[in-house]
Amino acid sequence: MLSKLHPTIAALIERLKKRGTQASADEAKFIRDGKAELQVWLTDKRPETIAQLKKLGFEVVLDPTTSKMLIGRLSIEKLAALAELKAVRYIAPQITGG
């Protein structure tokens, strides 16, 4: 599963498993109101794949038609489940602004 995760996402999942540990400064760059803003690369964008993401609560913000990538939001508690989906190739934080 770690090969699918940007190091910042992997660190966040580990922190959540340990409950009570401090959030890193990097997390503030892509987490708002308990939801992570993410870039998710997929093996395919079939309707069934998108349905799996939405079932987890993934909110699509941007769906570029030229790539197998989505930008969206997901509750941080669901990140590990997202990484376990077979259609997910890689998850990275979507960092906006400066």
Coordinates of C-alpha atoms in Angstrom, one line a residue:
M1 CA 0.0 0.0 0.0
L2 CA 2.9 2.4 0.8
S3 CA 3.9 2.4 -2.9
K4 CA 0.6 4.1 -3.7
L5 CA 1.1 6.9 -1.2
H6 CA 2.9 10.2 -1.3
P7 CA 5.1 10.4 1.8
T8 CA 2.9 13.1 3.4
I9 CA -0.2 10.9 2.9
A10 CA 1.6 7.9 4.3
A11 CA 2.6 9.9 7.4
L12 CA -0.9 11.1 7.9
I13 CA -2.3 7.5 7.8
E14 CA 0.3 6.4 10.3
R15 CA -0.5 9.3 12.6
L16 CA -4.2 8.5 12.5
K17 CA -3.4 4.9 13.5
K18 CA -1.5 6.2 16.6
R19 CA -4.3 8.5 17.7
G20 CA -3.4 11.6 19.7
T21 CA -0.1 12.4 17.9
Q22 CA 0.4 15.9 16.6
A23 CA -0.5 16.9 13.1
S24 CA 2.5 18.0 10.9
A25 CA 2.8 21.4 9.4
D26 CA 2.5 19.8 5.9
E27 CA -1.0 18.5 6.7
A28 CA -2.3 22.1 7.1
K29 CA -1.5 22.7 3.5
F30 CA -4.1 20.2 2.2
I31 CA -6.5 19.3 5.0
R32 CA -9.6 21.5 5.6
D33 CA -12.4 20.7 8.1
G34 CA -11.2 17.0 8.4
K35 CA -11.1 16.4 4.7
A36 CA -7.9 16.0 2.6
E37 CA -7.7 17.6 -0.8
L38 CA -6.2 15.0 -3.0
Q39 CA -4.9 14.1 -6.4
V40 CA -5.8 10.5 -7.1
W41 CA -4.3 8.6 -10.1
L42 CA -6.4 5.6 -11.3
T43 CA -5.8 2.6 -13.5
D44 CA -9.1 3.5 -15.3
K45 CA -12.0 5.9 -15.0
R46 CA -14.9 3.5 -15.6
P47 CA -18.2 4.4 -14.0
E48 CA -17.8 1.5 -11.6
T49 CA -14.4 2.9 -10.5
I50 CA -15.8 6.4 -9.9
A51 CA -18.7 4.8 -8.0
Q52 CA -16.3 3.0 -5.7
L53 CA -14.6 6.3 -4.9
K54 CA -17.9 8.1 -4.2
K55 CA -19.1 5.2 -2.0
L56 CA -16.1 6.0 0.3
G57 CA -17.3 9.6 0.3
F58 CA -14.8 11.0 -2.3
E59 CA -16.0 14.4 -3.6
V60 CA -14.8 15.0 -7.1
V61 CA -13.7 18.6 -7.5
L62 CA -11.9 18.3 -10.9
D63 CA -12.1 15.5 -13.5
P64 CA -9.5 16.2 -16.3
T65 CA -10.7 14.3 -19.3
T66 CA -7.2 13.9 -20.7
S67 CA -5.8 11.9 -17.8
K68 CA -6.7 9.0 -15.4
M69 CA -6.5 11.4 -12.4
L70 CA -9.1 13.1 -10.3
I71 CA -8.8 15.9 -7.8
G72 CA -11.2 15.8 -4.9
R73 CA -11.8 15.7 -1.2
L74 CA -12.1 12.8 1.3
S75 CA -12.4 12.4 5.0
I76 CA -8.9 11.7 6.4
E77 CA -10.3 8.7 8.2
K78 CA -11.0 7.1 4.8
L79 CA -7.5 7.5 3.3
A80 CA -6.3 4.0 4.1
A81 CA -9.5 2.5 2.5
L82 CA -9.0 4.6 -0.6
A83 CA -5.4 3.3 -1.0
E84 CA -6.7 -0.3 -0.8
L85 CA -8.9 0.1 -3.8
K86 CA -7.4 -1.8 -6.8
A87 CA -8.2 1.0 -9.2
V88 CA -6.1 3.5 -7.2
R89 CA -2.5 3.8 -8.5
Y90 CA -1.2 6.8 -6.4
I91 CA -2.5 9.4 -3.9
A92 CA -0.9 12.7 -3.4
P93 CA -1.9 15.9 -1.6
Q94 CA -3.5 18.7 -3.6
I95 CA -1.8 21.7 -2.3
T96 CA -3.3 25.0 -3.4
G97 CA -2.2 28.6 -3.0
G98 CA 1.0 29.9 -1.5

